[in-house]
PDB file of C-alpha atoms in Angstrom:
ATOM      1  CA  ALA A   1     172.869  31.844 170.514  1.00  0.00           C
ATOM      2  CA  PHE A   2     173.605  35.164 168.856  1.00  0.00           C
ATOM      3  CA  PHE A   3     171.992  36.420 165.663  1.00  0.00           C
ATOM      4  CA  LEU A   4     173.608  39.274 163.754  1.00  0.00           C
ATOM      5  CA  HIS A   5     170.949  41.033 161.704  1.00  0.00           C
ATOM      6  CA  ILE A   6     173.300  43.529 160.087  1.00  0.00           C
ATOM      7  CA  PRO A   7     176.057  42.734 157.579  1.00  0.00           C
ATOM      8  CA  PHE A   8     179.328  41.302 158.884  1.00  0.00           C
ATOM      9  CA  PRO A   9     182.146  43.241 157.208  1.00  0.00           C
ATOM     10  CA  PRO A  10     184.678  41.697 154.848  1.00  0.00           C
ATOM     11  CA  LEU A  11     188.186  41.104 156.177  1.00  0.00           C
ATOM     12  CA  ASP A  12     189.742  44.267 154.712  1.00  0.00           C
ATOM     13  CA  ILE A  13     187.247  46.425 156.597  1.00  0.00           C
ATOM     14  CA  TYR A  14     187.193  44.278 159.754  1.00  0.00           C
ATOM     15  CA  LEU A  15     190.985  44.606 160.070  1.00  0.00           C
ATOM     16  CA  LYS A  16     190.555  48.333 160.670  1.00  0.00           C
ATOM     17  CA  LEU A  17     188.729  47.737 163.968  1.00  0.00           C
ATOM     18  CA  PRO A  18     190.996  48.257 166.982  1.00  0.00           C
ATOM     19  CA  TRP A  19     188.987  45.714 169.016  1.00  0.00           C
ATOM     20  CA  ARG A  20     188.862  43.072 166.269  1.00  0.00           C
ATOM     21  CA  PHE A  21     190.357  40.249 168.383  1.00  0.00           C
ATOM     22  CA  THR A  22     188.200  40.986 171.421  1.00  0.00           C
ATOM     23  CA  LEU A  23     185.056  41.043 169.320  1.00  0.00           C
ATOM     24  CA  LEU A  24     185.788  37.733 167.585  1.00  0.00           C
ATOM     25  CA  ARG A  25     186.629  36.019 170.874  1.00  0.00           C
ATOM     26  CA  ALA A  26     183.459  37.405 172.467  1.00  0.00           C
ATOM     27  CA  LEU A  27     181.279  36.146 169.616  1.00  0.00           C
ATOM     28  CA  LEU A  28     182.853  32.704 169.924  1.00  0.00           C
ATOM     29  CA  GLU A  29     181.453  32.449 173.467  1.00  0.00           C
ATOM     30  CA  PHE A  30     178.050  31.663 171.940  1.00  0.00           C
ATOM     31  CA  ASP A  31     177.128  28.100 170.971  1.00  0.00           C
ATOM     32  CA  LEU A  32     175.417  29.293 167.770  1.00  0.00           C
ATOM     33  CA  ILE A  33     176.108  32.380 165.673  1.00  0.00           C
ATOM     34  CA  GLY A  34     173.547  33.264 163.030  1.00  0.00           C
ATOM     35  CA  PHE A  35     174.025  35.600 160.099  1.00  0.00           C
ATOM     36  CA  GLN A  36     171.574  37.237 157.727  1.00  0.00           C
ATOM     37  CA  THR A  37     173.337  35.947 154.591  1.00  0.00           C
ATOM     38  CA  LEU A  38     175.834  33.301 153.572  1.00  0.00           C
ATOM     39  CA  ARG A  39     178.208  36.106 152.517  1.00  0.00           C
ATOM     40  CA  ASP A  40     178.170  37.489 156.083  1.00  0.00           C
ATOM     41  CA  GLN A  41     178.941  34.019 157.413  1.00  0.00           C
ATOM     42  CA  ARG A  42     181.832  33.645 154.953  1.00  0.00           C
ATOM     43  CA  ASN A  43     183.199  37.062 155.980  1.00  0.00           C
ATOM     44  CA  PHE A  44     183.133  35.948 159.618  1.00  0.00           C
ATOM     45  CA  VAL A  45     184.908  32.679 158.802  1.00  0.00           C
ATOM     46  CA  GLN A  46     187.585  34.522 156.831  1.00  0.00           C
ATOM     47  CA  CYS A  47     188.198  36.813 159.809  1.00  0.00           C
ATOM     48  CA  ILE A  48     188.514  33.836 162.152  1.00  0.00           C
ATOM     49  CA  ARG A  49     190.916  32.014 159.857  1.00  0.00           C
ATOM     50  CA  THR A  50     193.072  35.106 159.430  1.00  0.00           C
ATOM     51  CA  LEU A  51     193.081  36.472 162.976  1.00  0.00           C
ATOM     52  CA  LEU A  52     192.687  33.417 165.209  1.00  0.00           C
ATOM     53  CA  PRO A  53     195.137  30.728 164.071  1.00  0.00           C
ATOM     54  CA  ASP A  54     194.378  28.581 167.140  1.00  0.00           C
ATOM     55  CA  VAL A  55     190.752  28.215 166.029  1.00  0.00           C
ATOM     56  CA  ARG A  56     189.709  25.722 163.348  1.00  0.00           C
ATOM     57  CA  VAL A  57     186.669  26.105 161.106  1.00  0.00           C
ATOM     58  CA  ALA A  58     185.082  22.993 159.609  1.00  0.00           C
ATOM     59  CA  GLN A  59     183.221  24.090 156.485  1.00  0.00           C
ATOM     60  CA  ARG A  60     181.647  20.668 156.096  1.00  0.00           C
ATOM     61  CA  ASN A  61     179.350  21.111 159.084  1.00  0.00           C
ATOM     62  CA  ASN A  62     179.648  24.869 159.684  1.00  0.00           C
ATOM     63  CA  GLN A  63     181.338  24.428 163.038  1.00  0.00           C
ATOM     64  CA  VAL A  64     184.100  26.361 164.721  1.00  0.00           C
ATOM     65  CA  HIS A  65     186.391  24.192 166.860  1.00  0.00           C
ATOM     66  CA  LEU A  66     187.941  26.103 169.751  1.00  0.00           C
ATOM     67  CA  PRO A  67     191.166  25.156 171.537  1.00  0.00           C
ATOM     68  CA  ASP A  68     189.260  24.432 174.773  1.00  0.00           C
ATOM     69  CA  GLY A  69     187.220  21.728 172.994  1.00  0.00           C
ATOM     70  CA  ARG A  70     184.046  23.727 172.585  1.00  0.00           C
ATOM     71  CA  ARG A  71     182.273  23.914 169.247  1.00  0.00           C
ATOM     72  CA  VAL A  72     180.324  26.846 167.885  1.00  0.00           C
ATOM     73  CA  ARG A  73     177.773  26.297 165.130  1.00  0.00           C
ATOM     74  CA  LEU A  74     177.468  28.856 162.343  1.00  0.00           C
ATOM     75  CA  GLY A  75     174.487  29.398 160.091  1.00  0.00           C
ATOM     76  CA  SER A  76     172.803  31.838 157.778  1.00  0.00           C
ATOM     77  CA  PHE A  77     169.171  32.510 158.581  1.00  0.00           C
ATOM     78  CA  PRO A  78     167.703  35.039 156.155  1.00  0.00           C
ATOM     79  CA  ILE A  79     164.746  36.959 157.461  1.00  0.00           C
ATOM     80  CA  GLY A  80     161.966  37.925 155.122  1.00  0.00           C
ATOM     81  CA  ASP A  81     158.372  39.011 155.149  1.00  0.00           C
ATOM     82  CA  ASP A  82     155.632  36.414 155.097  1.00  0.00           C
ATOM     83  CA  ALA A  83     153.844  37.623 151.946  1.00  0.00           C
ATOM     84  CA  GLU A  84     151.084  35.031 152.253  1.00  0.00           C
ATOM     85  CA  ALA A  85     150.294  36.158 155.806  1.00  0.00           C
ATOM     86  CA  PHE A  86     150.060  39.777 154.638  1.00  0.00           C
ATOM     87  CA  GLN A  87     147.717  38.741 151.827  1.00  0.00           C
ATOM     88  CA  ARG A  88     145.517  36.781 154.259  1.00  0.00           C
ATOM     89  CA  GLN A  89     145.331  39.757 156.611  1.00  0.00           C
ATOM     90  CA  SER A  90     144.507  42.104 153.744  1.00  0.00           C
ATOM     91  CA  ARG A  91     141.345  40.079 153.070  1.00  0.00           C
ATOM     92  CA  THR A  92     140.001  40.161 156.641  1.00  0.00           C
ATOM     93  CA  PRO A  93     136.728  42.075 157.106  1.00  0.00           C
ATOM     94  CA  GLY A  94     138.316  44.823 159.220  1.00  0.00           C
ATOM     95  CA  VAL A  95     141.080  45.553 156.729  1.00  0.00           C
ATOM     96  CA  VAL A  96     138.708  45.423 153.758  1.00  0.00           C
ATOM     97  CA  ALA A  97     136.357  47.873 155.516  1.00  0.00           C
ATOM     98  CA  ALA A  98     139.217  50.264 156.347  1.00  0.00           C
ATOM     99  CA  ALA A  99     140.495  50.174 152.753  1.00  0.00           C
ATOM    100  CA  ASP A 100     136.974  50.779 151.415  1.00  0.00           C
ATOM    101  CA  ALA A 101     136.608  53.773 153.759  1.00  0.00           C
ATOM    102  CA  LEU A 102     139.901  55.246 152.506  1.00  0.00           C
ATOM    103  CA  ARG A 103     138.853  54.726 148.887  1.00  0.00           C
ATOM    104  CA  ALA A 104     135.566  56.504 149.583  1.00  0.00           C
ATOM    105  CA  GLU A 105     137.463  59.476 151.068  1.00  0.00           C
ATOM    106  CA  LEU A 106     139.864  59.646 148.119  1.00  0.00           C
ATOM    107  CA  PRO A 107     137.834  58.885 145.000  1.00  0.00           C
ATOM    108  CA  GLY A 108     139.808  58.434 141.815  1.00  0.00           C
ATOM    109  CA  ARG A 109     143.138  58.051 143.603  1.00  0.00           C
ATOM    110  CA  GLU A 110     145.308  54.973 143.825  1.00  0.00           C
ATOM    111  CA  LEU A 111     146.219  53.828 147.346  1.00  0.00           C
ATOM    112  CA  LEU A 112     149.748  52.740 148.196  1.00  0.00           C
ATOM    113  CA  LEU A 113     150.906  51.275 151.487  1.00  0.00           C
ATOM    114  CA  GLY A 114     154.308  52.144 152.938  1.00  0.00           C
ATOM    115  CA  VAL A 115     155.848  50.652 156.054  1.00  0.00           C
ATOM    116  CA  ASP A 116     158.808  52.298 157.758  1.00  0.00           C
ATOM    117  CA  ARG A 117     160.664  51.899 161.024  1.00  0.00           C
ATOM    118  CA  LEU A 118     159.616  54.159 163.835  1.00  0.00           C
ATOM    119  CA  ASP A 119     162.707  53.556 165.954  1.00  0.00           C
ATOM    120  CA  TYR A 120     165.887  54.301 164.053  1.00  0.00           C
ATOM    121  CA  THR A 121     168.434  52.702 166.342  1.00  0.00           C
ATOM    122  CA  LYS A 122     171.116  51.893 163.811  1.00  0.00           C
TER     123      LYS A 122
END
């Protein structure tokens, strides 16, 4: 399986890639291709239909049928934060104590929490 966690470009942008055929064929080596959104999945399907006429896409069951008989499943699997888990953790004794200590150090100020990536790889 392969999961793409960045947007898949629309056809007009994808057509600009010099390695567009190689990339599509390589992705179709996986038995499952996952996308972040349904729009990304649709962009991928449009690229296949336009660039690979020997490949058939069955929208009914989100499968790609390859000439060699293999089938590749497609799906959109949005990733999100588990808000309930964060709320549960925020009420644990250790977190409550740490927040109380910060409030004591900064009286009269409102506390905000920010979370950022430490490893910018994209």
